PDB file of C-alpha atoms in Angstrom:
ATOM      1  CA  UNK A   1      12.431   1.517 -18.675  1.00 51.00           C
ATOM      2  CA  UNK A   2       9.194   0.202 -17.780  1.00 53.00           C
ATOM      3  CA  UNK A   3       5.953   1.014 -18.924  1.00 57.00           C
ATOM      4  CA  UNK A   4       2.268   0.101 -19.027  1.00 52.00           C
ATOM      5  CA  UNK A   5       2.013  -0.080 -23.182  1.00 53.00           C
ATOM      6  CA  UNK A   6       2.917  -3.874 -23.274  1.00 48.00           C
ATOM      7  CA  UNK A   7      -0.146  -5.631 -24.586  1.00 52.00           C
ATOM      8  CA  UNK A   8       0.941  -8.991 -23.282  1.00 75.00           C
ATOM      9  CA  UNK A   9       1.010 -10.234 -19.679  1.00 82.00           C
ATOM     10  CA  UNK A  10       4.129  -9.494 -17.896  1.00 84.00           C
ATOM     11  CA  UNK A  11       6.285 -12.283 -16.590  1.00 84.00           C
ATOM     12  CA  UNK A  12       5.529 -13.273 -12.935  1.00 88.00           C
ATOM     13  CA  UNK A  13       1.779 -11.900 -13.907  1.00 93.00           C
ATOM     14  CA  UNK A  14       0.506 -15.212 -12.094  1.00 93.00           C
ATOM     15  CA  UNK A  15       2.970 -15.237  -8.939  1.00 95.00           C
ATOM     16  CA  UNK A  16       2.033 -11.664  -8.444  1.00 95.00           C
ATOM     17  CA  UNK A  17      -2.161 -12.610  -8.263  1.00 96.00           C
ATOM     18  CA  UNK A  18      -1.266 -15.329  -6.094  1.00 96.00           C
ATOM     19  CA  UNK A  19       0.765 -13.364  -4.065  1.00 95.00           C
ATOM     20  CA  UNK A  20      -2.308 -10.658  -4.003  1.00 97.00           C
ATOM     21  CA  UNK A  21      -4.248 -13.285  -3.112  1.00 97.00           C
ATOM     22  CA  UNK A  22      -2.447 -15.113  -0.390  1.00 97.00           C
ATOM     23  CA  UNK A  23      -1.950 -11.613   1.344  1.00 97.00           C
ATOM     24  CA  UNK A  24      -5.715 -11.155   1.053  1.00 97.00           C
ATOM     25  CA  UNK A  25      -6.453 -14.518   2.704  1.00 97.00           C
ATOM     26  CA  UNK A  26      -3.746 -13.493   4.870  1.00 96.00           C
ATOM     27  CA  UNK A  27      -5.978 -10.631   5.856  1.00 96.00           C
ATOM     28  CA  UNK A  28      -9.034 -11.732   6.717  1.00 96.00           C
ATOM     29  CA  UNK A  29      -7.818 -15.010   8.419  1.00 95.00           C
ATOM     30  CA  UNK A  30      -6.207 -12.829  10.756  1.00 93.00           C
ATOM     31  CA  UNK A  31      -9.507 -10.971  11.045  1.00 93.00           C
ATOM     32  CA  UNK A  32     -11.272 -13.977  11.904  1.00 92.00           C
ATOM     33  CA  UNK A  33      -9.214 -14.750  14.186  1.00 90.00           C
ATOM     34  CA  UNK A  34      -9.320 -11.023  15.958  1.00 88.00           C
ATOM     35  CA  UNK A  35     -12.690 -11.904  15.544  1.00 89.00           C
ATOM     36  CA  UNK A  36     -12.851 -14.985  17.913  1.00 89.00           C
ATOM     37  CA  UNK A  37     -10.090 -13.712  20.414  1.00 85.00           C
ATOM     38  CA  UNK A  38     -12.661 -10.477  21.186  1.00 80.00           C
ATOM     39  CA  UNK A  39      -9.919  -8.237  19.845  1.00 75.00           C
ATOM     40  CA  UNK A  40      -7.732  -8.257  22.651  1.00 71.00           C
ATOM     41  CA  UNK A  41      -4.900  -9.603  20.784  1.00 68.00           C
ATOM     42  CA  UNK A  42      -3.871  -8.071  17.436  1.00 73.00           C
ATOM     43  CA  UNK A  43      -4.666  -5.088  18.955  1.00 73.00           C
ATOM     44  CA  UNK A  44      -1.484  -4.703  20.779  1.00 80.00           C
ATOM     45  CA  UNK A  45       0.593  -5.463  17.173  1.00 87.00           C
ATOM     46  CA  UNK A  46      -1.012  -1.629  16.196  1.00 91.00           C
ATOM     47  CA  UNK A  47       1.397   1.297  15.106  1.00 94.00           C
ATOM     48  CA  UNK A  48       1.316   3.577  18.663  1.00 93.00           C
ATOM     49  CA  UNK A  49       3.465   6.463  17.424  1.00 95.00           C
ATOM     50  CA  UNK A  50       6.803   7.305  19.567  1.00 93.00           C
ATOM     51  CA  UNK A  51       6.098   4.083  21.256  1.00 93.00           C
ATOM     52  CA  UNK A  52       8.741   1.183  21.550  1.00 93.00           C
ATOM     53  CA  UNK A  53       5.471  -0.874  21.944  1.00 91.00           C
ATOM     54  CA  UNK A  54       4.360   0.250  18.866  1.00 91.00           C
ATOM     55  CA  UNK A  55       7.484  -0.288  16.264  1.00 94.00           C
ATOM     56  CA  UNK A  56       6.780  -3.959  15.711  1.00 93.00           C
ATOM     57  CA  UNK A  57       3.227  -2.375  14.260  1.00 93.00           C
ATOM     58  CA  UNK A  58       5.410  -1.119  11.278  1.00 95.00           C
ATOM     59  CA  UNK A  59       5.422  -4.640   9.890  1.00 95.00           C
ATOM     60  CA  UNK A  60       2.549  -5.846  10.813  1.00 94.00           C
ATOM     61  CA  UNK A  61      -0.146  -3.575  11.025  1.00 93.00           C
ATOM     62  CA  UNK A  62      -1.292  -3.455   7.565  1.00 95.00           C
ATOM     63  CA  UNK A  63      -2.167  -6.759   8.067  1.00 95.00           C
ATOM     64  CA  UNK A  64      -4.352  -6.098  11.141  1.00 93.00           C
ATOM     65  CA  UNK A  65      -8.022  -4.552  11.048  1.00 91.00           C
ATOM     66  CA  UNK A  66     -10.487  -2.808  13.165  1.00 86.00           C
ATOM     67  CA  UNK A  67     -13.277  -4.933  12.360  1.00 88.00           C
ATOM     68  CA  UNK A  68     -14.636  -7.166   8.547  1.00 92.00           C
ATOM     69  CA  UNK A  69     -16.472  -3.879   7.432  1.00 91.00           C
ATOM     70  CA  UNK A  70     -12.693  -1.925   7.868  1.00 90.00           C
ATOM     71  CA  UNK A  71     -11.104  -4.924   5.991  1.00 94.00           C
ATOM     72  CA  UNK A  72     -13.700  -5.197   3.341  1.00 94.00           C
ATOM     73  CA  UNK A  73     -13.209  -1.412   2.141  1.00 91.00           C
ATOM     74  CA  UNK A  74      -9.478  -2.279   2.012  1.00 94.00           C
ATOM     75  CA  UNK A  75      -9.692  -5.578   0.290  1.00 95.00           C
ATOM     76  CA  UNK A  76     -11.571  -4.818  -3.147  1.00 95.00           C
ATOM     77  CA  UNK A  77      -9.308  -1.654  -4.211  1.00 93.00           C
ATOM     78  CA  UNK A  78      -5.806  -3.735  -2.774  1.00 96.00           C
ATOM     79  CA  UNK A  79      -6.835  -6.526  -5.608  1.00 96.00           C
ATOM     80  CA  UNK A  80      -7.949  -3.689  -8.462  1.00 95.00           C
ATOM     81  CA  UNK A  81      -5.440  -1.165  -7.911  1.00 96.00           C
ATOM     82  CA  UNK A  82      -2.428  -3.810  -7.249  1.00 97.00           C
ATOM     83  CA  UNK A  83      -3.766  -5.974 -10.061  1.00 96.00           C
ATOM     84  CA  UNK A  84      -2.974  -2.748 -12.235  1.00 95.00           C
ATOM     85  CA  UNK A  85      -0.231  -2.039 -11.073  1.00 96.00           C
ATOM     86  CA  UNK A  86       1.613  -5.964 -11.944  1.00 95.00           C
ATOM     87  CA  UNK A  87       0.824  -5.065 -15.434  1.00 93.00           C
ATOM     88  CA  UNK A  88       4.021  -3.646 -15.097  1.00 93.00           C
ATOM     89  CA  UNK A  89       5.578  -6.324 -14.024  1.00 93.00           C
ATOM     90  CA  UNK A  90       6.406  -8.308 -10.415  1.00 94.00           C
ATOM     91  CA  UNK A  91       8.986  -6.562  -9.892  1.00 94.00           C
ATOM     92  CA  UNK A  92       7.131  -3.802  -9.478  1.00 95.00           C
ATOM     93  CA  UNK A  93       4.328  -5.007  -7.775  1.00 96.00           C
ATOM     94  CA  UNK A  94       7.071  -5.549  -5.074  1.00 96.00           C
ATOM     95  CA  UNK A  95       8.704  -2.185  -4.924  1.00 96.00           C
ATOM     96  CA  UNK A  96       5.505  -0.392  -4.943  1.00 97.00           C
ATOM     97  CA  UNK A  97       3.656  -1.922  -2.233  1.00 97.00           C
ATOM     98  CA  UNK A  98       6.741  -3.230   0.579  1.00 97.00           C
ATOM     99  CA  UNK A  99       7.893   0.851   0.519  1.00 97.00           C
ATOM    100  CA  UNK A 100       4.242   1.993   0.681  1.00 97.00           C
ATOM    101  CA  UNK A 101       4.409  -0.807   3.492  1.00 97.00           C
ATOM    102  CA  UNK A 102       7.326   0.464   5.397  1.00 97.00           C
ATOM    103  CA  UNK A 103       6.566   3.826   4.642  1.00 97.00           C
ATOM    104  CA  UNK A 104       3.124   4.747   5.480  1.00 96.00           C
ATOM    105  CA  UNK A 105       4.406   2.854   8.760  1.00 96.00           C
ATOM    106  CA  UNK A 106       7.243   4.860   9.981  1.00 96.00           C
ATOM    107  CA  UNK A 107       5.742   7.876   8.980  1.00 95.00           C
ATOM    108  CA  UNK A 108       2.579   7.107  11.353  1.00 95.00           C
ATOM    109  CA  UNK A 109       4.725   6.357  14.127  1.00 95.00           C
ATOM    110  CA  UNK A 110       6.422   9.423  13.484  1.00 96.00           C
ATOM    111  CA  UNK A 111       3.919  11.717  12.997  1.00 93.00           C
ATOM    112  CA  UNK A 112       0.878   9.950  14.561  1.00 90.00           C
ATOM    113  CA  UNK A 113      -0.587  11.766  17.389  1.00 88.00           C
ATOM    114  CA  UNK A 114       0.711  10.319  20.995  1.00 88.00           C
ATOM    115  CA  UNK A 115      -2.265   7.403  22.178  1.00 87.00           C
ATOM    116  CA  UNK A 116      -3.449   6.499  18.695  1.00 89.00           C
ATOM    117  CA  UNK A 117      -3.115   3.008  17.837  1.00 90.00           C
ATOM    118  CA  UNK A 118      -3.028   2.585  14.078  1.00 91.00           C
ATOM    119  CA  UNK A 119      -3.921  -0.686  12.079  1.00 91.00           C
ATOM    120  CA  UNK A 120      -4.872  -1.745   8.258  1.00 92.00           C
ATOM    121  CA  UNK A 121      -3.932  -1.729   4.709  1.00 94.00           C
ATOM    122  CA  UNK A 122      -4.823   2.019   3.894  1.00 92.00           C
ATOM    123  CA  UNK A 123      -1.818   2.892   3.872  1.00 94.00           C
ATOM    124  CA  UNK A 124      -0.855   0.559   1.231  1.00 96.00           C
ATOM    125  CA  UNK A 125      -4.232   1.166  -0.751  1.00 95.00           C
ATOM    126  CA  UNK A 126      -3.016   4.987  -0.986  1.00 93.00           C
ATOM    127  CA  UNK A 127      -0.389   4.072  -1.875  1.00 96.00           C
ATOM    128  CA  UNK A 128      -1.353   2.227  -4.898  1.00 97.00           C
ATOM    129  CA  UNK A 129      -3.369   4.882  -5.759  1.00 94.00           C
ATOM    130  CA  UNK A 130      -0.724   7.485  -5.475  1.00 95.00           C
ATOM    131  CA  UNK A 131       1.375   5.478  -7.903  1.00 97.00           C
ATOM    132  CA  UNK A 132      -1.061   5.044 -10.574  1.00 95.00           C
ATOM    133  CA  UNK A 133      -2.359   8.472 -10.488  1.00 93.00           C
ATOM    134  CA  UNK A 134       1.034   9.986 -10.705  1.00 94.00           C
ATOM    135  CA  UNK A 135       2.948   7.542 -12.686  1.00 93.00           C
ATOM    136  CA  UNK A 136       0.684   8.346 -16.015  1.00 89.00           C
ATOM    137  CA  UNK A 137       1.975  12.013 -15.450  1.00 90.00           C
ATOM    138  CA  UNK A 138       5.919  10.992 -14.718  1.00 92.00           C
ATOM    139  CA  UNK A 139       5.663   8.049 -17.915  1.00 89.00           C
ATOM    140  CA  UNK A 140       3.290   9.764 -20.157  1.00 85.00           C
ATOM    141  CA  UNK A 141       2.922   6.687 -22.374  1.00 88.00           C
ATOM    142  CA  UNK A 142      -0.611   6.351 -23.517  1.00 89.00           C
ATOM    143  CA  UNK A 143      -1.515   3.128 -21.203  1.00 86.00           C
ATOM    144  CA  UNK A 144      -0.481   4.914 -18.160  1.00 90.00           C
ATOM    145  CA  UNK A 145      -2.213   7.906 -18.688  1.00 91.00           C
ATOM    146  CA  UNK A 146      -5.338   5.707 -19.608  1.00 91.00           C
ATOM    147  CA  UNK A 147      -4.651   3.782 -16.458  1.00 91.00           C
ATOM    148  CA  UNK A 148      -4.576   6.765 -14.342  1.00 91.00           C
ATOM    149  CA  UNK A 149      -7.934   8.555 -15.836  1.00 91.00           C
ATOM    150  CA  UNK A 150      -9.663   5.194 -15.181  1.00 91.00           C
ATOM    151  CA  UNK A 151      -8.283   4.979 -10.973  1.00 90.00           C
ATOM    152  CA  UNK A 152      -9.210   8.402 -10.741  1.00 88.00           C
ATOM    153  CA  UNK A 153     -12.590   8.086 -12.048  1.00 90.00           C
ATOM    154  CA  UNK A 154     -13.094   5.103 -10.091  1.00 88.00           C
ATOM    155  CA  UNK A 155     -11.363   5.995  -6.550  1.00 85.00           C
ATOM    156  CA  UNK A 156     -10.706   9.740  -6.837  1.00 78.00           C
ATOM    157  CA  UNK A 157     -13.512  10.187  -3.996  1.00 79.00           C
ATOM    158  CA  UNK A 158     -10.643   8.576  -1.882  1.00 79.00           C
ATOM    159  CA  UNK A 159      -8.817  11.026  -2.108  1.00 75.00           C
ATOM    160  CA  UNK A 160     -10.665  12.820   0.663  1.00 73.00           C
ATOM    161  CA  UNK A 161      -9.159  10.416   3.096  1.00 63.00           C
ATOM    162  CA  UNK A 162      -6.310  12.158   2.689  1.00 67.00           C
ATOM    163  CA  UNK A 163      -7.681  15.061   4.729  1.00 66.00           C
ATOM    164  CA  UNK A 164      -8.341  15.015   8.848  1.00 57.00           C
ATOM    165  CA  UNK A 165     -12.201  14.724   8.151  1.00 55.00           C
ATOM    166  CA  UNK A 166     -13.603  11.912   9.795  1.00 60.00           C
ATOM    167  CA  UNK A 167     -12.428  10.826  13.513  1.00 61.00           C
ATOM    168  CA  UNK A 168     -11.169   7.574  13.488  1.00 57.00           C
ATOM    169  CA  UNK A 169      -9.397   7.769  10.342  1.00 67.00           C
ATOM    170  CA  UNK A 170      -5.917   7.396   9.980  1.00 68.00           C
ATOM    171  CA  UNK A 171      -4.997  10.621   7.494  1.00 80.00           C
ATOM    172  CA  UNK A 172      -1.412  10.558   8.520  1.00 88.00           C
ATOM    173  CA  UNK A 173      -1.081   7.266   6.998  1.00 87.00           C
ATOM    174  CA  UNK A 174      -3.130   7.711   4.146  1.00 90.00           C
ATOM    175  CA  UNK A 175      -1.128  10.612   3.462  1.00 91.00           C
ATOM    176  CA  UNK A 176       2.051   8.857   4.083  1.00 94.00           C
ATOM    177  CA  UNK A 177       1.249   5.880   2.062  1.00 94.00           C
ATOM    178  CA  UNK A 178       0.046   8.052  -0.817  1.00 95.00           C
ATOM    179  CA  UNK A 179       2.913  10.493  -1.284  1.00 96.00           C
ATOM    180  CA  UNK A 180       4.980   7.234  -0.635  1.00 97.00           C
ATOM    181  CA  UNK A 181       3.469   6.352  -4.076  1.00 97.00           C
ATOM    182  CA  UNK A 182       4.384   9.346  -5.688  1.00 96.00           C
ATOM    183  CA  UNK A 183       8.264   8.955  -4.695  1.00 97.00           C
ATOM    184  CA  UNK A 184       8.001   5.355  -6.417  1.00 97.00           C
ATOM    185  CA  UNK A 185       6.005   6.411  -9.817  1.00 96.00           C
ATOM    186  CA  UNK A 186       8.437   9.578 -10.036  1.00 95.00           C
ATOM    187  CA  UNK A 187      11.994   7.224  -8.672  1.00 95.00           C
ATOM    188  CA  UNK A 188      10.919   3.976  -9.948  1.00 94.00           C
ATOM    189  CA  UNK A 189      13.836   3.266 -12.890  1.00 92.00           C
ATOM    190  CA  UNK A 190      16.268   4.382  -9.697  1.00 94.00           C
ATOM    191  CA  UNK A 191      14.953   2.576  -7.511  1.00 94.00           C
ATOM    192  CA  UNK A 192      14.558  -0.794  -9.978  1.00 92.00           C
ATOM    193  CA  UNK A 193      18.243  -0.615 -10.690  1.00 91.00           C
ATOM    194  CA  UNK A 194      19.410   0.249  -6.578  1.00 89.00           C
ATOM    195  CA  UNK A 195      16.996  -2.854  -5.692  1.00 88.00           C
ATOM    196  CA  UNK A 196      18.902  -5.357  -8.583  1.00 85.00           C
ATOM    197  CA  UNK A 197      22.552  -3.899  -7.678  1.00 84.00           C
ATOM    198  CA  UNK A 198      21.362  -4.439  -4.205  1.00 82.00           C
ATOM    199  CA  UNK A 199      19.942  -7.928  -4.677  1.00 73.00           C
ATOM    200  CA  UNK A 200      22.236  -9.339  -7.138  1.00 60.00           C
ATOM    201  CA  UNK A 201      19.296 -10.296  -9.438  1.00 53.00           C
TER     202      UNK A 201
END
């Protein structure tokens, strides 16, 4: 059983803000590099829902961005909200964000609407938000439900992203990635032990 009440740092604590980090860097070197190209070449690795074109986009996408100002509203709450999250341990860290990954991304190509062309982390980002706010409700330890008064305070405005608002927004993934959260913090012992069986670690 995992939960947030350790007081220590987990193990892998380090590897997993390196591994934030390098996936930042990752980010915006890509951005730059979108950037230089005029955007004529990333843009074709985008989610395009019910398109073969667009399946490749499942992996990659969250790594692409519609511009530094796009990126830069991703990149702050990735570090916080991932940051809190590893408190629980690498492992986690893991699980949480590669099935917000995959599933934010299948569920935009699913249920995108036909001509769209979807990039960024959001997905991911709602993800992590998704997880915090309902894991303090599924655990109910004291740190959790701490953990998830504090995200909410901070980035329960985003929450508004989950509605079709603002053009140009993708609400399908933020609502993917975020009730892709909510599977995890509600599944997460489950899916721990199916990943180790799986893995043989």
């Amino acid at each position: 059983m995992f939960s947030f009440d350790s007081i220590t740092l987990p193990e892998g604590f380090r590897e997993g803000i390196m591994l934030l980090a390098y996936l930042l860097v990752l980010m915006w070197a890509l951005a730059i590099v979108d950037f230089v190209t005029g955007r004529r070449l990333l843009n074709r690795l985008s989610i395009r829902p019910r398109s073969l074109e667009g399946i490749p986009g499942i992996a990659i996408a969250p790594l692409l961005h519609g511009g530094f100002g796009h990126l830069a509203a991703n990149s702050g709450p990735l570090a916080i909200l991932g940051t809190i999250i590893l408190l629980q341990g690498l492992e986690v860290l893991t699980l949480v964000t590669v099935f917000c990954w995959l599933f934010s991304g299948v569920g935009i190509w699913l249920l995108g609407r036909p001509g769209t062309r979807h990039l960024g982390a959001s997905g991911v980002v709602f993800g992590y938000l998704g997880y915090i706010l309902l894991r303090g409700y599924f655990e109910r330890s004291p740190a959790a439900i701490a953990a998830a008064v504090v995200v909410g305070l901070l980035y329960g405005s985003a929450l508004w992203g989950l509605l079709p608002l603002q053009r140009g927004k993708s609400w399908v993934g933020h609502g993917m990635g975020f009730l892709a959260g909510v599977i995890v913090a509600r599944k997460l012992d489950i899916m721990l032990e199916w990943v180790r069986y799986n893995s043989g670690f």
